[in-house]
Amino acid sequence: MARPRSEDKRSAILAAATELVAAQGLGAPTAKIAKQAGLAEGTLFTYFENKDDLINQLYLEIKTDLRDAMMANYPAHRSLADRARHIWDRYIDWGVAFPAKRKALSQLGVSGRITTTTTDASRSAFCEIEALMHESLATGPLKDQPPAFVVAIMESLAETAMRFTTSDPAQAERYKQAGFDAFWRAISMK
Amino acid sequence: MARPRSEDKRSAILAAATELVAAQGLGAPTAKIAKQAGLAEGTLFTYFENKDDLINQLYLEIKTDLRDAMMANYPAHRSLADRARHIWDRYIDWGVAFPAKRKALSQLGVSGRITTTTTDASRSAFCEIEALMHESLATGPLKDQPPAFVVAIMESLAETAMRFTTSDPAQAERYKQAGFDAFWRAISMK
Amino acid sequence: MARPRSEDKRSAILAAATELVAAQGLGAPTAKIAKQAGLAEGTLFTYFENKDDLINQLYLEIKTDLRDAMMANYPAHRSLADRARHIWDRYIDWGVAFPAKRKALSQLGVSGRITTTTTDASRSAFCEIEALMHESLATGPLKDQPPAFVVAIMESLAETAMRFTTSDPAQAERYKQAGFDAFWRAISMK
Amino acid sequence: MARPRSEDKRSAILAAATELVAAQGLGAPTAKIAKQAGLAEGTLFTYFENKDDLINQLYLEIKTDLRDAMMANYPAHRSLADRARHIWDRYIDWGVAFPAKRKALSQLGVSGRITTTTTDASRSAFCEIEALMHESLATGPLKDQPPAFVVAIMESLAETAMRFTTSDPAQAERYKQAGFDAFWRAISMK
DNA sequence: AATGAATGAGAATTCATTCAT
DNA sequence: AATGAATGAATTCTCATTCAT
């Protein structure tokens, strides 16, 4: 019966947090985040219990956003290589289009403040991708490694490709292509 | 702020900083670092102008330590593959032996507080390795990419291998081997 | 801030405030009080202008409750000693039966936030008891002191008896008796 | 070798805290306390770990001060009544001379933030007085009650006498005398 | 050079109160 | 009237840095 909690405001906080965490790291003050979201300092805490809660929800939000970007128009019935390429391209495109999200995510990842609950939720959101990787290595050289290892390899190579793209945007396409090729060689049969 | 006298104290501060940054991130208080180094709070500032200076010197220190570890007994006259393998193995061994250094380095890397001066100095310390990579891709599939790209690929794959090793130490050898193979496939001719 | 409708809700707020002030002191948040009363935060302020108003009304409410407990079945026509004993016993019984009210009252008493208006109203509610005390000291050793002094003496001794009863309930009866005897000796002729 | 921690500053903080807690209760801000002590906000926390620590040390400090006041020139070899009277008089004099200490003490007492460690230390400081009370009731009407009960009775009566003295200073002597008489009757044989 | 007390600008919350719904 | 989101001042405590000793 009172003013309902607004999804817009929650999103504004997450968006502001993304920008500020990307720029300043986890030290970004909640007061600054709230202000940038156009809200009073205290309002942030009606949407998030405390800073750790905000951080964890932000992590999940960005990861989910990334997953959605990767899975949009996913060519489920094409070849393994096509699907892998689709995932890779979407990943890179997302990272280049939203550098703040990408940076924030890596800050959050190394922060040591993401709880197991959050990482579990995140992992489950990526199960289709994990399944793809699992399939990809069935007969390949990494067949004895856990699928998560292949996922991690992809992430780290993509991260590298994005970093080089960011500092040298003219060569974006080249890094995207070269990165995927390297990845594909890394996990495929010769 | 006068000239510091004791190299031991400087090292003690850097060692303490490594531990604490690895454990708590860049938020680790200078007072705690000084105390863990067996010194008074203020003493830290005779050895380092301010926290950013400490952070940058720490980065350089760890990077140099890593370089030295990689280059020890470097088989300069063996085959390319042998030399690459040597580098890779030393990298992994170092990361597994000194997890705090590894974690601190990754915290420092994403902190946004490492100056260009520092990264330049670091890069120059790795010139031999960059040369090796340059050579490695002369005729390979990545021949049009900058050598730094290959270095970054190696770093990210090694980082991944180390992370999995840390969480599953029994399989250390497997990750080391599989990681190198993936890397070598990624940058070599089919 | 319009006229409140429900007496039930007012009582619920006061009851909740009693519990919370007893447990946490005057720092008890109005939001918590409202919630424990089964109401929304803002509703509290339709019943009480602000926190100080709530505090003052609470003080008066508990004092009145205590007075009613003391005066129930008051043996108006029995001896002075019997009447004093009646008052004393009811006081102690009340305090033991409602420890939260007792604690809240003492928190409120020392808070410095009870206005003169409130204390005056409270005092007038206790006029019968003051009259009794007045009578009691007519010929006694305290005949030159103000009746309020005797009331205060009774209150402080009763408070002490209750405190000891609370921490050692098995001896309840003994403290009640010994406390009264001490009080009666204190204000009576030898 | 650095500036030594100054006992003066510690005392200044405790004095400021006494004033402010007496006036505003436990809600008195640490920043205000520090400022009134002539120090920066943060300095308070080099002398006291946190606010609870300050509160507990303050309680002990005031209690000890009171004990010292009571025991100064204690006539150890005079009669029981003389010694009791000495204690009583010193107590009242102290309370009247230092109303802030008295008020602060009662605020602290009901705050629920004094730890058992603190109350134990306080009790042990009052052991001589407890012994006196113990002796006083050996053959008296309260001989079956714990000595602490008698101490509490004295405290509560003294508190009452002081309150009346404060609000009516002209009658100070009368309340002091009447209070002691009431106390002595309360605990002595008829 | 070394020490650690002193400083005061933040930081994350909390909370009485207001006000849109 | 009832609700609970919104507000922003206030609070406790932290921490890089300075400076008296």
Coordinates of N, CA and C (backbone and C1' of nucleotides) in Angstrom, one line a residue, chain D residues 1-3 28-30 41 45 50-51, chain F residues 10-15 18-21:
Chain D
M1 N 60.0 5.5 22.4 CA 60.8 6.5 21.7 C 59.9 7.5 21.0
A2 N 58.7 7.1 20.8 CA 57.7 8.1 20.2 C 57.1 8.9 21.4
R3 N 56.2 9.7 21.1 CA 55.4 10.4 22.1 C 54.8 9.4 23.0
A28 N 25.8 9.8 24.2 CA 26.8 10.8 23.9 C 27.8 10.4 22.9
P29 N 27.9 11.1 21.8 CA 28.8 10.7 20.7 C 30.3 10.7 21.1
T30 N 31.0 9.7 20.7 CA 32.4 9.7 20.9 C 33.2 10.9 20.3
E41 N 38.9 13.4 17.0 CA 38.0 12.2 17.1 C 38.7 10.9 17.2
F45 N 40.3 6.7 20.2 CA 40.5 5.2 20.0 C 41.9 4.7 20.2
N50 N 37.2 0.8 22.0 CA 36.0 1.2 21.3 C 35.1 1.8 22.4
K51 N 33.9 2.1 22.0 CA 33.0 2.8 23.0 C 32.7 2.0 24.2
Chain F
dA10 P 23.3 16.3 12.2 O5' 23.6 14.9 12.9 C5' 22.5 14.2 13.3 C4' 23.0 12.9 13.8 C3' 24.3 13.0 14.6 O3' 24.3 12.1 15.7 C1' 24.5 11.4 12.8
dT11 P 25.4 12.2 16.8 O5' 25.9 10.7 16.7 C5' 25.1 9.5 16.6 C4' 25.9 8.3 16.4 C3' 27.3 8.3 16.9 O3' 27.6 7.3 17.8 C1' 27.3 7.7 14.6
dT12 P 28.8 7.3 18.7 O5' 29.6 6.0 18.2 C5' 28.9 4.8 18.0 C4' 29.7 3.9 17.1 C3' 31.2 3.7 17.6 O3' 31.5 2.3 17.5 C1' 31.2 4.6 15.4
dC13 P 32.7 1.7 18.3 O5' 33.8 1.7 17.1 C5' 33.4 1.0 15.9 C4' 34.3 1.4 14.8 C3' 35.8 1.3 15.1 O3' 36.3 0.3 14.2 C1' 35.3 3.3 13.8
dT14 P 37.9 -0.1 14.1 O5' 38.3 0.6 12.8 C5' 37.5 0.3 11.6 C4' 38.2 0.9 10.4 C3' 39.7 0.6 10.4 O3' 40.0 0.3 9.0 C1' 39.4 3.0 10.3
dC15 P 41.3 -0.4 8.5 O5' 42.2 0.7 7.9 C5' 41.5 1.7 7.1 C4' 42.5 2.8 6.8 C3' 43.9 2.5 6.9 O3' 44.6 3.0 5.8 C1' 43.5 4.4 8.2
dT18 P 52.6 12.8 4.8 O5' 52.6 13.5 6.3 C5' 51.4 14.2 6.7 C4' 51.6 14.6 8.1 C3' 52.9 15.2 8.5 O3' 52.7 16.3 9.4 C1' 52.6 13.4 9.9
dC19 P 53.7 17.5 9.6 O5' 54.2 17.1 11.1 C5' 53.2 16.9 12.1 C4' 53.9 16.5 13.4 C3' 55.3 17.0 13.5 O3' 55.6 17.2 14.9 C1' 55.4 14.7 13.6
dA20 P 56.1 18.5 15.5 O5' 56.2 18.2 17.0 C5' 55.0 17.8 17.7 C4' 55.4 16.8 18.7 C3' 56.6 17.1 19.6 O3' 56.3 16.6 20.9 C1' 57.0 15.1 18.4
dT21 P 57.2 16.8 22.1 O5' 58.1 15.4 22.0 C5' 57.5 14.2 22.5 C4' 58.5 13.1 22.4 C3' 59.9 13.4 23.1 O3' 60.0 12.5 24.1 C1' 60.2 12.4 21.0

